[in-house]
Amino acid sequence: MLVILILLREKGFNPKISGHPDIDLENNISCTTGSLGHGLPIGVGMALARKFKNQQGRIFVLMGDGECEEGTTWESLLIASHHKLDNLIIIIDYNKLQALQKIQEVSSLDNLKIKFESFGCYVTEVEGHDISNIINALEKQNIENQTLDKPYVILAHTIKGKGISFMENDPKWHGRRPILERVKSAYGELE
Ligand SMILES: Cc1ncc(C[n+]2csc(CCOP(=O)(O)OP(=O)(O)O)c2C)c(N)n1
Ligand SMILES: [Mg+2]
């Protein structure tokens, strides 16, 4: 969530940096999604509207793996595959953690690829830390998905806190604020 706010700032917008993006049309945030499970249904509605209006363009939804536990995910996918929304791209941050716990300990998602496929999606898996992997997967969708008539899911395998040794894969950093010393060492590691 925070990453999206920071990227918007890089693009010249000035969203309020808080825990979650709140609706703020001036700064290009058209919906509030801090409550998990809302982004995909909204994205499905946008993609469907484009189909109805014969509009070009794709809708991108970035979700957490823990977020997939929300029932709205699977309700939305029923609609998305029924309407053959091949203009919908869903990128899953597949870090196997949800806030302060391991997903496996809370409510196992088992094989997420098979789950998405069984809900009528085309699924590809990538290592999610190299942006070129995501770009390749998106280009592949452009070329190969034309005839699939399905939503396209990119399962991006990631490590939470990647690149900062004391944070990597440690769920306690989900919402904890590091002291200044640690911020400095994190900047050092990220160069
Ligand atoms: C509807 C709803 N329930 C609970 C929460 C509290 N919550 C915030 S983040 C989170 C875990 C989300 O897991 P994931 O999507 O995997 O994100 P990650 O922790 O990997 O960043 C939870 C349960 C919330 N924001 N919205
Ligand atoms: Mg997660």
XYZ file of N, CA, C and O and ligand atoms in Angstrom:
791
model
N 0.841 -1.205 0.000
C 0.000 0.000 0.000
C 0.870 1.247 0.000
O 0.686 2.129 -0.818
N 1.828 1.246 0.934
C 2.707 2.392 1.063
C 3.490 2.608 -0.235
O 3.695 3.739 -0.675
N 3.885 1.515 -0.860
C 4.665 1.603 -2.095
C 3.880 2.366 -3.154
O 4.425 3.215 -3.867
N 2.573 2.101 -3.233
C 1.753 2.770 -4.245
C 1.719 4.274 -3.972
O 1.842 5.090 -4.886
N 1.597 4.635 -2.697
C 1.574 6.063 -2.358
C 2.900 6.721 -2.730
O 2.944 7.826 -3.267
N 3.986 6.012 -2.466
C 5.306 6.575 -2.777
C 5.480 6.708 -4.298
O 5.985 7.714 -4.798
N 5.020 5.704 -5.051
C 5.124 5.773 -6.514
C 4.309 6.949 -7.059
O 4.762 7.659 -7.964
N 3.132 7.179 -6.473
C 2.328 8.319 -6.921
C 3.078 9.627 -6.668
O 3.047 10.541 -7.488
N 3.771 9.691 -5.549
C 4.567 10.911 -5.268
C 5.643 11.089 -6.332
O 5.894 12.194 -6.796
N 6.275 9.966 -6.709
C 7.317 10.057 -7.747
C 6.749 10.550 -9.061
O 7.445 11.142 -9.876
N 5.475 10.280 -9.282
C 4.824 10.700 -10.535
C 4.295 12.126 -10.446
O 3.599 12.599 -11.338
N 4.576 12.808 -9.337
C 4.197 14.215 -9.230
C 2.909 14.462 -8.470
O 2.474 15.599 -8.326
N 2.269 13.401 -7.996
C 1.071 13.597 -7.179
C 1.509 13.802 -5.731
O 2.668 13.591 -5.389
N 0.559 14.186 -4.882
C 0.958 14.459 -3.509
C -0.006 13.814 -2.508
O -0.627 14.503 -1.696
N -0.132 12.473 -2.582
C -1.083 11.830 -1.668
C -0.582 11.874 -0.239
O 0.623 11.933 0.012
N -1.519 11.848 0.679
C -1.166 11.781 2.102
C -0.534 10.412 2.355
O -1.097 9.388 1.976
N 0.658 10.397 2.944
C 1.297 9.111 3.245
C 0.753 8.626 4.586
O 1.081 9.148 5.644
N -0.135 7.642 4.505
C -0.662 7.053 5.730
C -0.651 5.543 5.531
O -0.157 5.042 4.534
N -1.204 4.822 6.464
C -1.160 3.357 6.362
C -1.821 2.830 5.110
O -1.334 1.910 4.478
N -2.954 3.414 4.744
C -3.721 2.934 3.599
C -4.066 4.088 2.672
O -4.267 5.207 3.135
N -4.167 3.796 1.359
C -4.630 4.870 0.465
C -6.110 5.142 0.684
O -6.917 4.218 0.666
N -6.442 6.418 0.905
C -7.840 6.816 1.033
C -8.242 7.557 -0.230
O -7.412 8.226 -0.842
N -9.504 7.473 -0.566
C -9.991 8.129 -1.783
C -9.553 9.602 -1.791
O -9.667 10.294 -0.788
N -8.977 10.006 -2.927
C -8.383 11.342 -3.032
C -8.237 11.628 -4.531
O -7.196 11.365 -5.132
N -9.310 12.104 -5.129
C -9.355 12.200 -6.591
C -8.289 13.140 -7.142
O -7.733 12.906 -8.211
N -7.980 14.193 -6.369
C -6.954 15.138 -6.834
C -5.614 14.450 -7.030
O -4.815 14.830 -7.869
N -5.360 13.442 -6.219
C -4.068 12.751 -6.286
C -4.183 11.354 -6.913
O -3.356 10.478 -6.665
N -5.232 11.185 -7.724
C -5.358 9.988 -8.553
C -5.685 8.715 -7.770
O -5.428 7.618 -8.261
N -6.198 8.857 -6.557
C -6.623 7.658 -5.814
C -8.151 7.636 -5.870
O -8.819 8.447 -5.235
N -8.671 6.697 -6.672
C -10.117 6.748 -6.926
C -10.915 5.847 -6.000
O -12.136 5.795 -6.077
N -10.239 5.094 -5.133
C -11.005 4.298 -4.166
C -10.163 4.045 -2.907
O -8.945 4.132 -2.937
N -10.860 3.716 -1.850
C -10.201 3.388 -0.580
C -10.124 1.877 -0.478
O -11.135 1.195 -0.614
N -8.909 1.356 -0.258
C -8.766 -0.106 -0.301
C -8.065 -0.677 0.928
O -7.662 -1.823 0.928
N -7.938 0.095 1.973
C -7.256 -0.402 3.173
C -7.974 -1.573 3.809
O -7.360 -2.430 4.439
N -9.275 -1.602 3.624
C -10.013 -2.761 4.098
C -9.829 -3.851 3.053
O -10.220 -3.706 1.897
N -9.192 -4.934 3.459
C -8.815 -5.971 2.497
C -10.030 -6.527 1.768
O -11.111 -6.615 2.337
N -9.809 -6.894 0.521
C -10.871 -7.539 -0.247
C -11.742 -6.577 -1.036
O -12.721 -6.997 -1.648
N -11.408 -5.288 -1.042
C -12.214 -4.333 -1.794
C -11.628 -4.009 -3.163
O -12.350 -3.681 -4.087
N -10.309 -4.092 -3.285
C -9.650 -3.682 -4.531
C -10.074 -4.531 -5.725
O -10.370 -3.993 -6.805
N -10.133 -5.839 -5.538
C -10.465 -6.702 -6.683
C -11.903 -6.486 -7.165
O -12.120 -6.317 -8.368
N -12.902 -6.477 -6.249
C -14.257 -6.213 -6.752
C -14.361 -4.893 -7.500
O -15.046 -4.809 -8.524
N -13.668 -3.863 -7.015
C -13.717 -2.568 -7.711
C -13.062 -2.703 -9.087
O -13.585 -2.236 -10.097
N -11.915 -3.400 -9.125
C -11.207 -3.608 -10.400
C -12.056 -4.400 -11.390
O -12.071 -4.105 -12.590
N -12.771 -5.409 -10.900
C -13.637 -6.206 -11.778
C -14.727 -5.304 -12.366
O -15.021 -5.361 -13.569
N -15.281 -4.441 -11.525
C -16.308 -3.504 -12.024
C -15.741 -2.593 -13.097
O -16.392 -2.344 -14.130
N -14.512 -2.117 -12.885
C -13.898 -1.221 -13.884
C -13.656 -1.956 -15.197
O -13.894 -1.422 -16.283
N -13.162 -3.195 -15.092
C -12.860 -3.979 -16.298
C -14.149 -4.305 -17.052
O -14.202 -4.230 -18.292
N -15.179 -4.623 -16.297
C -16.475 -4.954 -16.907
C -17.044 -3.722 -17.620
O -17.549 -3.822 -18.749
N -16.931 -2.574 -16.969
C -17.445 -1.333 -17.574
C -16.741 -1.067 -18.904
O -17.366 -0.671 -19.892
N -15.433 -1.318 -18.941
C -14.692 -1.111 -20.194
C -15.195 -2.038 -21.294
O -15.307 -1.645 -22.451
N -15.454 -3.271 -20.919
C -15.976 -4.223 -21.912
C -17.319 -3.741 -22.450
O -17.545 -3.742 -23.664
N -18.201 -3.340 -21.530
C -19.525 -2.900 -21.960
C -19.432 -1.697 -22.902
O -20.205 -1.557 -23.827
N -18.456 -0.820 -22.623
C -18.334 0.410 -23.419
C -17.403 0.235 -24.613
O -17.068 1.212 -25.277
N -16.929 -1.003 -24.818
C -15.974 -1.271 -25.909
C -14.726 -0.411 -25.815
O -14.215 0.081 -26.822
N -14.237 -0.195 -24.585
C -13.042 0.625 -24.391
C -11.800 -0.263 -24.325
O -11.849 -1.367 -23.777
N -10.703 0.251 -24.861
C -9.429 -0.455 -24.794
C -8.826 -0.279 -23.387
O -9.360 0.456 -22.577
N -7.656 -0.862 -23.164
C -6.936 -0.642 -21.906
C -7.148 -1.780 -20.929
O -8.111 -2.550 -21.043
N -6.209 -1.884 -20.004
C -6.279 -2.970 -19.021
C -6.401 -2.404 -17.612
O -5.921 -1.317 -17.321
N -7.010 -3.174 -16.736
C -7.151 -2.799 -15.323
C -6.201 -3.688 -14.524
O -6.208 -4.917 -14.676
N -5.376 -3.064 -13.687
C -4.405 -3.801 -12.877
C -4.820 -3.765 -11.411
O -5.113 -2.699 -10.882
N -4.817 -4.934 -10.780
C -5.133 -5.003 -9.344
C -3.958 -5.659 -8.640
O -3.545 -6.762 -8.997
N -3.395 -4.955 -7.677
C -2.297 -5.511 -6.870
C -2.860 -5.938 -5.523
O -3.479 -5.134 -4.825
N -2.663 -7.218 -5.196
C -3.249 -7.760 -3.951
C -2.214 -8.503 -3.128
O -1.241 -9.030 -3.663
N -2.495 -8.650 -1.836
C -1.669 -9.498 -0.991
C -2.173 -10.935 -1.044
O -3.332 -11.191 -1.408
N -1.281 -11.871 -0.679
C -1.722 -13.272 -0.649
C -2.707 -13.490 0.508
O -3.738 -14.146 0.358
N -2.415 -12.881 1.668
C -3.344 -12.991 2.790
C -4.700 -12.401 2.432
O -5.750 -12.892 2.855
N -4.678 -11.367 1.625
C -5.922 -10.732 1.193
C -6.816 -11.718 0.437
O -8.046 -11.582 0.435
N -6.180 -12.711 -0.171
C -6.964 -13.707 -0.934
C -7.891 -14.515 -0.029
O -8.771 -15.227 -0.514
N -7.684 -14.421 1.277
C -8.599 -15.137 2.182
C -9.970 -14.466 2.245
O -10.929 -15.062 2.748
N -10.044 -13.222 1.781
C -11.341 -12.533 1.790
C -12.276 -13.188 0.770
O -11.899 -13.404 -0.384
N -13.492 -13.459 1.179
C -14.457 -14.110 0.281
C -14.746 -13.307 -0.971
O -15.051 -13.865 -2.030
N -14.608 -11.975 -0.879
C -14.888 -11.120 -2.038
C -13.963 -11.433 -3.211
O -14.304 -11.184 -4.357
N -12.763 -11.979 -2.890
C -11.833 -12.349 -3.969
C -12.515 -13.349 -4.895
O -12.543 -13.196 -6.121
N -13.076 -14.359 -4.288
C -13.575 -15.477 -5.096
C -14.929 -15.143 -5.711
O -15.231 -15.574 -6.832
N -15.722 -14.334 -5.031
C -16.975 -13.867 -5.643
C -16.666 -13.037 -6.889
O -17.307 -13.177 -7.922
N -15.649 -12.171 -6.764
C -15.281 -11.308 -7.895
C -14.807 -12.135 -9.076
O -15.108 -11.821 -10.226
N -14.049 -13.187 -8.772
C -13.501 -13.992 -9.863
C -14.599 -14.746 -10.614
O -14.491 -14.985 -11.814
N -15.658 -15.112 -9.893
C -16.794 -15.750 -10.579
C -17.329 -14.808 -11.665
O -17.594 -15.211 -12.792
N -17.476 -13.536 -11.285
C -17.988 -12.531 -12.235
C -16.972 -12.309 -13.355
O -17.323 -12.264 -14.536
N -15.692 -12.187 -12.954
C -14.647 -11.867 -13.937
C -14.522 -12.964 -14.989
O -14.385 -12.677 -16.184
N -14.591 -14.218 -14.562
C -14.427 -15.271 -15.568
C -15.721 -15.469 -16.357
O -15.680 -15.730 -17.556
N -16.859 -15.258 -15.702
C -18.129 -15.367 -16.441
C -18.146 -14.369 -17.601
O -18.601 -14.682 -18.698
N -17.638 -13.163 -17.331
C -17.655 -12.122 -18.363
C -16.371 -12.102 -19.192
O -16.139 -11.162 -19.942
N -15.542 -13.127 -19.028
C -14.320 -13.281 -19.839
C -13.473 -12.004 -19.829
O -13.110 -11.465 -20.874
N -13.168 -11.534 -18.633
C -12.458 -10.252 -18.508
C -10.953 -10.424 -18.756
O -10.149 -10.440 -17.823
N -10.581 -10.517 -20.024
C -9.156 -10.632 -20.360
C -8.460 -9.273 -20.309
O -7.278 -9.160 -20.621
N -9.211 -8.237 -19.916
C -8.591 -6.914 -19.706
C -8.256 -6.685 -18.220
O -7.922 -5.587 -17.821
N -8.350 -7.762 -17.421
C -8.091 -7.645 -15.978
C -6.800 -8.393 -15.625
O -6.667 -9.580 -15.915
N -5.864 -7.674 -15.027
C -4.595 -8.271 -14.598
C -4.545 -8.214 -13.073
O -4.697 -7.140 -12.489
N -4.305 -9.346 -12.458
C -4.238 -9.391 -10.987
C -2.819 -9.813 -10.609
O -2.354 -10.889 -11.015
N -2.137 -8.965 -9.873
C -0.777 -9.303 -9.427
C -0.845 -9.603 -7.934
O -1.313 -8.771 -7.141
N -0.400 -10.795 -7.556
C -0.445 -11.187 -6.141
C 0.954 -11.094 -5.546
O 1.906 -11.723 -6.039
N 1.077 -10.309 -4.489
C 2.319 -10.238 -3.714
C 2.350 -11.500 -2.836
O 1.763 -11.534 -1.757
N 3.034 -12.513 -3.348
C 2.947 -13.859 -2.755
C 4.125 -14.052 -1.782
O 5.108 -14.707 -2.103
N 3.986 -13.438 -0.597
C 5.115 -13.460 0.353
C 4.905 -14.451 1.508
O 5.721 -14.536 2.417
N 3.787 -15.148 1.456
C 3.476 -16.217 2.432
C 3.309 -15.699 3.865
O 3.314 -16.469 4.826
N 3.196 -14.406 4.009
C 2.933 -13.810 5.333
C 1.665 -12.984 5.245
O 1.325 -12.450 4.188
N 0.973 -12.864 6.356
C -0.158 -11.942 6.428
C -0.032 -11.191 7.745
O -0.178 -11.766 8.818
N 0.259 -9.916 7.601
C 0.502 -9.067 8.772
C 1.494 -9.753 9.707
O 2.649 -9.948 9.346
N 1.040 -10.179 10.859
C 1.978 -10.644 11.890
C 2.168 -12.164 11.917
O 2.810 -12.689 12.826
N 1.605 -12.872 10.967
C 1.710 -14.339 11.001
C 2.004 -14.935 9.635
O 1.835 -14.278 8.602
N 2.420 -16.220 9.682
C 2.582 -16.956 8.431
C 1.200 -17.397 7.959
O 0.381 -17.849 8.780
N 0.967 -17.278 6.666
C -0.336 -17.674 6.120
C -0.645 -19.125 6.477
O -1.764 -19.457 6.856
N 0.370 -19.962 6.404
C 0.212 -21.388 6.685
C -0.370 -21.633 8.082
O -1.076 -22.595 8.306
N -0.057 -20.715 9.007
C -0.518 -20.902 10.391
C -1.932 -20.371 10.611
O -2.574 -20.680 11.612
N -2.405 -19.540 9.681
C -3.708 -18.895 9.886
C -4.807 -19.616 9.113
O -5.771 -20.118 9.683
N -4.633 -19.673 7.802
C -5.643 -20.311 6.955
C -4.959 -20.630 5.632
O -4.857 -19.774 4.755
N -4.485 -21.857 5.523
C -3.649 -22.218 4.372
C -4.355 -21.949 3.048
O -5.531 -22.257 2.890
N -3.612 -21.375 2.132
C -4.177 -21.137 0.793
C -3.899 -22.312 -0.136
O -4.333 -22.321 -1.281
N -3.161 -23.310 0.386
C -2.743 -24.457 -0.430
C -2.111 -23.974 -1.730
O -1.321 -23.062 -1.704
N -2.535 -24.576 -2.842
C -1.919 -24.220 -4.118
C -2.740 -23.096 -4.782
O -3.786 -23.328 -5.376
N -2.205 -21.883 -4.623
C -2.943 -20.713 -5.100
C -3.117 -20.733 -6.624
O -4.126 -20.272 -7.153
N -2.114 -21.293 -7.309
C -2.207 -21.354 -8.780
C -3.434 -22.179 -9.189
O -4.254 -21.735 -9.992
N -3.556 -23.349 -8.582
C -4.688 -24.225 -8.931
C -6.010 -23.560 -8.560
O -6.997 -23.630 -9.287
N -6.012 -22.842 -7.423
C -7.255 -22.173 -6.992
C -7.680 -21.125 -8.032
O -8.841 -21.085 -8.448
N -6.727 -20.281 -8.447
C -7.081 -19.251 -9.437
C -7.492 -19.898 -10.755
O -8.435 -19.440 -11.412
N -6.789 -20.953 -11.140
C -7.146 -21.617 -12.402
C -8.556 -22.191 -12.329
O -9.324 -22.101 -13.282
N -8.880 -22.759 -11.161
C -10.207 -23.367 -11.063
C -11.310 -22.309 -11.052
O -12.470 -22.620 -11.278
N -10.921 -21.053 -10.798
C -11.901 -19.963 -10.879
C -11.833 -19.265 -12.247
O -12.292 -18.153 -12.406
N -11.239 -19.940 -13.205
C -11.306 -19.470 -14.591
C -10.255 -18.463 -14.993
O -10.433 -17.725 -15.960
N -9.116 -18.427 -14.270
C -8.063 -17.465 -14.619
C -6.907 -18.177 -15.308
O -6.668 -19.364 -15.083
N -6.153 -17.401 -16.097
C -4.869 -17.866 -16.582
C -3.836 -17.420 -15.547
O -3.876 -16.281 -15.079
N -2.923 -18.333 -15.153
C -1.981 -18.002 -14.074
C -0.532 -18.206 -14.522
O -0.208 -19.224 -15.137
N 0.294 -17.229 -14.213
C 1.732 -17.409 -14.420
C 2.440 -17.069 -13.107
O 1.978 -16.213 -12.346
N 3.560 -17.749 -12.830
C 4.302 -17.496 -11.586
C 5.660 -16.893 -11.915
O 6.331 -17.356 -12.831
N 6.044 -15.864 -11.157
C 7.347 -15.235 -11.378
C 8.027 -14.958 -10.037
O 7.367 -14.922 -8.996
N 9.338 -14.749 -10.102
C 10.059 -14.226 -8.940
C 9.774 -12.723 -8.950
O 10.004 -12.041 -9.954
N 9.224 -12.216 -7.855
C 8.639 -10.882 -7.893
C 9.561 -9.722 -7.580
O 9.110 -8.575 -7.588
N 10.840 -9.969 -7.317
C 11.719 -8.857 -6.945
C 12.414 -8.207 -8.130
O 13.003 -7.144 -7.983
N 12.354 -8.885 -9.268
C 12.979 -8.325 -10.466
C 11.852 -7.796 -11.358
O 11.050 -8.570 -11.890
N 11.804 -6.473 -11.498
C 10.686 -5.853 -12.219
C 10.588 -6.382 -13.647
O 9.500 -6.471 -14.224
N 11.754 -6.819 -14.205
C 11.698 -7.309 -15.595
C 10.872 -8.599 -15.686
O 10.262 -8.879 -16.719
N 10.824 -9.363 -14.595
C 9.980 -10.573 -14.614
C 8.502 -10.206 -14.739
O 7.737 -10.855 -15.440
N 8.128 -9.141 -14.033
C 6.723 -8.705 -14.086
C 6.420 -8.166 -15.492
O 5.380 -8.470 -16.074
N 7.375 -7.366 -16.009
C 7.162 -6.783 -17.350
C 7.040 -7.900 -18.392
O 6.137 -7.884 -19.244
N 7.918 -8.904 -18.296
C 7.842 -10.026 -19.244
C 6.487 -10.716 -19.158
O 5.896 -11.071 -20.176
N 6.040 -10.914 -17.916
C 4.750 -11.595 -17.739
C 3.626 -10.755 -18.338
O 2.699 -11.291 -18.956
N 3.720 -9.437 -18.212
C 2.682 -8.568 -18.778
C 2.739 -8.584 -20.301
O 1.703 -8.601 -20.974
N 3.959 -8.620 -20.844
C 4.080 -8.674 -22.303
C 3.523 -9.990 -22.834
O 2.890 -10.042 -23.878
N 3.783 -11.047 -22.059
C 3.285 -12.364 -22.462
C 1.750 -12.346 -22.510
O 1.135 -12.887 -23.413
N 1.165 -11.659 -21.542
C -0.296 -11.583 -21.511
C -0.803 -10.870 -22.759
O -1.746 -11.302 -23.397
N -0.114 -9.801 -23.114
C -0.504 -9.032 -24.291
C -0.525 -9.889 -25.542
O -1.400 -9.786 -26.381
N 0.491 -10.753 -25.641
C 0.631 -11.549 -26.862
C -0.230 -12.811 -26.793
O -0.987 -13.120 -27.695
N -0.113 -13.498 -25.652
C -0.693 -14.842 -25.624
C -2.132 -14.888 -25.136
O -2.855 -15.824 -25.411
N -2.522 -13.892 -24.369
C -3.829 -14.003 -23.715
C -4.981 -13.554 -24.605
O -6.124 -13.660 -24.227
N -4.633 -13.038 -25.789
C -5.680 -12.482 -26.659
C -6.824 -13.467 -26.868
O -7.976 -13.093 -26.893
N -6.464 -14.724 -27.005
C -7.497 -15.693 -27.347
C -8.014 -16.445 -26.120
O -8.893 -17.280 -26.232
N -7.435 -16.134 -24.946
C -7.803 -16.922 -23.776
C -9.125 -16.486 -23.157
O -9.818 -17.268 -22.532
N -9.424 -15.210 -23.325
C -10.673 -14.678 -22.754
C -10.781 -14.911 -21.257
O -11.854 -15.236 -20.745
N -9.660 -14.791 -20.569
C -9.669 -15.038 -19.124
C -8.958 -13.902 -18.399
O -8.039 -13.301 -18.957
N -9.296 -13.663 -17.124
C -8.455 -12.759 -16.312
C -7.056 -13.379 -16.188
O -6.919 -14.607 -16.227
N -6.083 -12.501 -16.038
C -4.682 -12.955 -16.037
C -4.090 -12.701 -14.645
O -4.070 -11.559 -14.172
N -3.605 -13.761 -14.014
C -3.062 -13.633 -12.657
C -1.547 -13.846 -12.685
O -1.064 -14.835 -13.242
N -0.826 -12.905 -12.099
C 0.625 -13.067 -11.943
C 0.886 -13.339 -10.468
O 0.657 -12.470 -9.619
N 1.329 -14.540 -10.169
C 1.722 -14.861 -8.789
C 3.185 -14.455 -8.641
O 4.081 -15.113 -9.167
N 3.411 -13.354 -7.950
C 4.775 -12.825 -7.810
C 5.342 -13.285 -6.454
O 4.938 -12.773 -5.394
N 6.227 -14.259 -6.500
C 6.825 -14.763 -5.252
C 7.770 -13.703 -4.695
O 8.682 -13.243 -5.395
N 7.534 -13.316 -3.461
C 8.341 -12.251 -2.855
C 8.737 -12.617 -1.427
O 8.220 -13.580 -0.846
N 9.658 -11.821 -0.904
C 10.053 -11.936 0.506
C 9.753 -10.595 1.154
O 10.222 -9.543 0.681
N 8.942 -10.623 2.200
C 8.577 -9.366 2.865
C 9.826 -8.738 3.489
O 10.592 -9.420 4.154
N 10.023 -7.459 3.252
C 11.187 -6.768 3.805
C 12.469 -7.027 3.039
O 13.570 -6.748 3.522
N 12.337 -7.527 1.807
C 13.498 -7.934 0.996
C 14.568 -6.826 0.931
O 14.247 -5.655 0.688
N 15.796 -7.206 1.153
C 16.908 -6.274 1.005
C 17.330 -5.619 2.312
O 18.369 -4.977 2.371
N 16.513 -5.775 3.347
C 16.881 -5.223 4.661
C 16.991 -6.417 5.614
O 15.967 -7.003 6.001
N 18.225 -6.784 5.955
C 18.448 -8.089 6.587
C 17.635 -8.286 7.863
O 17.071 -9.350 8.079
N 17.516 -7.240 8.694
C 16.792 -7.462 9.950
C 15.265 -7.504 9.764
O 14.535 -7.886 10.668
N 14.809 -7.131 8.581
C 13.356 -7.146 8.336
C 12.899 -8.346 7.519
O 11.732 -8.745 7.599
N 13.815 -8.910 6.733
C 13.407 -9.950 5.781
C 12.645 -11.073 6.471
O 13.138 -11.655 7.440
N 11.463 -11.330 5.957
C 10.649 -12.461 6.401
C 10.290 -12.431 7.883
O 9.946 -13.462 8.448
N 10.421 -11.276 8.502
C 10.111 -11.193 9.929
C 8.800 -10.413 10.099
O 8.762 -9.188 9.949
N 7.704 -11.124 10.410
C 6.386 -10.482 10.409
C 6.248 -9.346 11.414
O 5.371 -8.494 11.261
N 7.111 -9.293 12.422
C 6.892 -8.239 13.420
C 7.095 -6.839 12.842
O 6.619 -5.865 13.407
N 7.730 -6.747 11.638
C 7.947 -5.433 11.034
C 6.767 -4.968 10.186
O 6.853 -3.941 9.526
N 5.683 -5.700 10.226
C 4.515 -5.310 9.412
C 4.099 -3.862 9.698
O 3.833 -3.091 8.785
N 4.068 -3.523 10.974
C 3.617 -2.170 11.285
C 4.498 -1.467 12.298
O 4.127 -0.428 12.828
N 5.659 -2.043 12.553
C 6.532 -1.454 13.587
C 7.400 -0.348 12.995
O 7.878 -0.456 11.869
N 7.617 0.702 13.782
C 8.454 1.803 13.308
C 9.889 1.590 13.783
O 10.126 1.489 14.991
N 10.877 1.523 12.877
C 12.255 1.296 13.325
C 12.865 2.550 13.959
O 12.519 3.665 13.567
N 13.756 2.348 14.917
C 14.466 3.496 15.478
C 15.459 4.030 14.436
O 15.802 3.329 13.470
N 15.940 5.267 14.642
C 16.754 5.953 13.641
C 17.968 5.129 13.214
O 18.298 5.047 12.021
N 18.648 4.498 14.193
C 19.834 3.693 13.866
C 19.492 2.630 12.828
O 20.234 2.385 11.885
N 18.360 2.006 13.042
C 17.953 0.922 12.143
C 17.555 1.476 10.773
O 17.793 0.841 9.758
N 16.945 2.659 10.762
C 16.597 3.275 9.476
C 17.879 3.515 8.686
O 17.966 3.207 7.495
N 18.909 4.027 9.391
C 20.179 4.316 8.706
C 20.783 3.034 8.150
O 21.255 2.992 7.014
N 20.790 1.970 8.969
C 21.408 0.733 8.477
C 20.589 0.160 7.311
O 21.136 -0.398 6.367
N 19.264 0.347 7.352
C 18.435 -0.142 6.236
C 18.782 0.620 4.953
O 18.969 0.016 3.893
N 18.905 1.948 5.052
C 19.283 2.738 3.877
C 20.638 2.265 3.341
O 20.852 2.155 2.135
N 21.558 1.968 4.274
C 22.888 1.491 3.873
C 22.774 0.204 3.070
O 23.411 0.061 2.018
N 21.955 -0.705 3.552
C 21.828 -1.985 2.846
C 21.164 -1.818 1.482
O 21.484 -2.529 0.531
N 20.228 -0.881 1.399
C 19.525 -0.691 0.113
C 20.337 0.162 -0.858
O 19.988 0.270 -2.029
N 21.407 0.776 -0.357
C 22.269 1.663 -1.152
C 21.457 2.789 -1.760
O 21.461 2.999 -2.975
C -11.067 -6.566 6.040
C -9.750 -6.443 6.789
N -9.471 -7.340 7.763
C -8.312 -7.251 8.450
C -7.420 -6.252 8.179
C -6.131 -6.134 8.999
N -4.974 -6.523 8.190
C -4.147 -5.593 7.704
S -2.920 -6.258 6.777
C -3.480 -7.826 7.063
C -2.788 -9.011 6.446
C -2.778 -8.922 4.971
O -1.985 -9.958 4.442
P -1.373 -9.798 3.030
O -2.447 -9.385 2.091
O -0.672 -11.061 2.704
O -0.383 -8.582 3.173
P 1.121 -8.619 3.795
O 0.985 -8.804 5.283
O 1.851 -9.743 3.150
O 1.683 -7.292 3.430
C -4.611 -7.809 7.870
C -5.355 -9.019 8.291
C -7.755 -5.321 7.154
N -6.922 -4.327 6.791
N -8.925 -5.452 6.462
Mg 1.267 -11.489 2.279
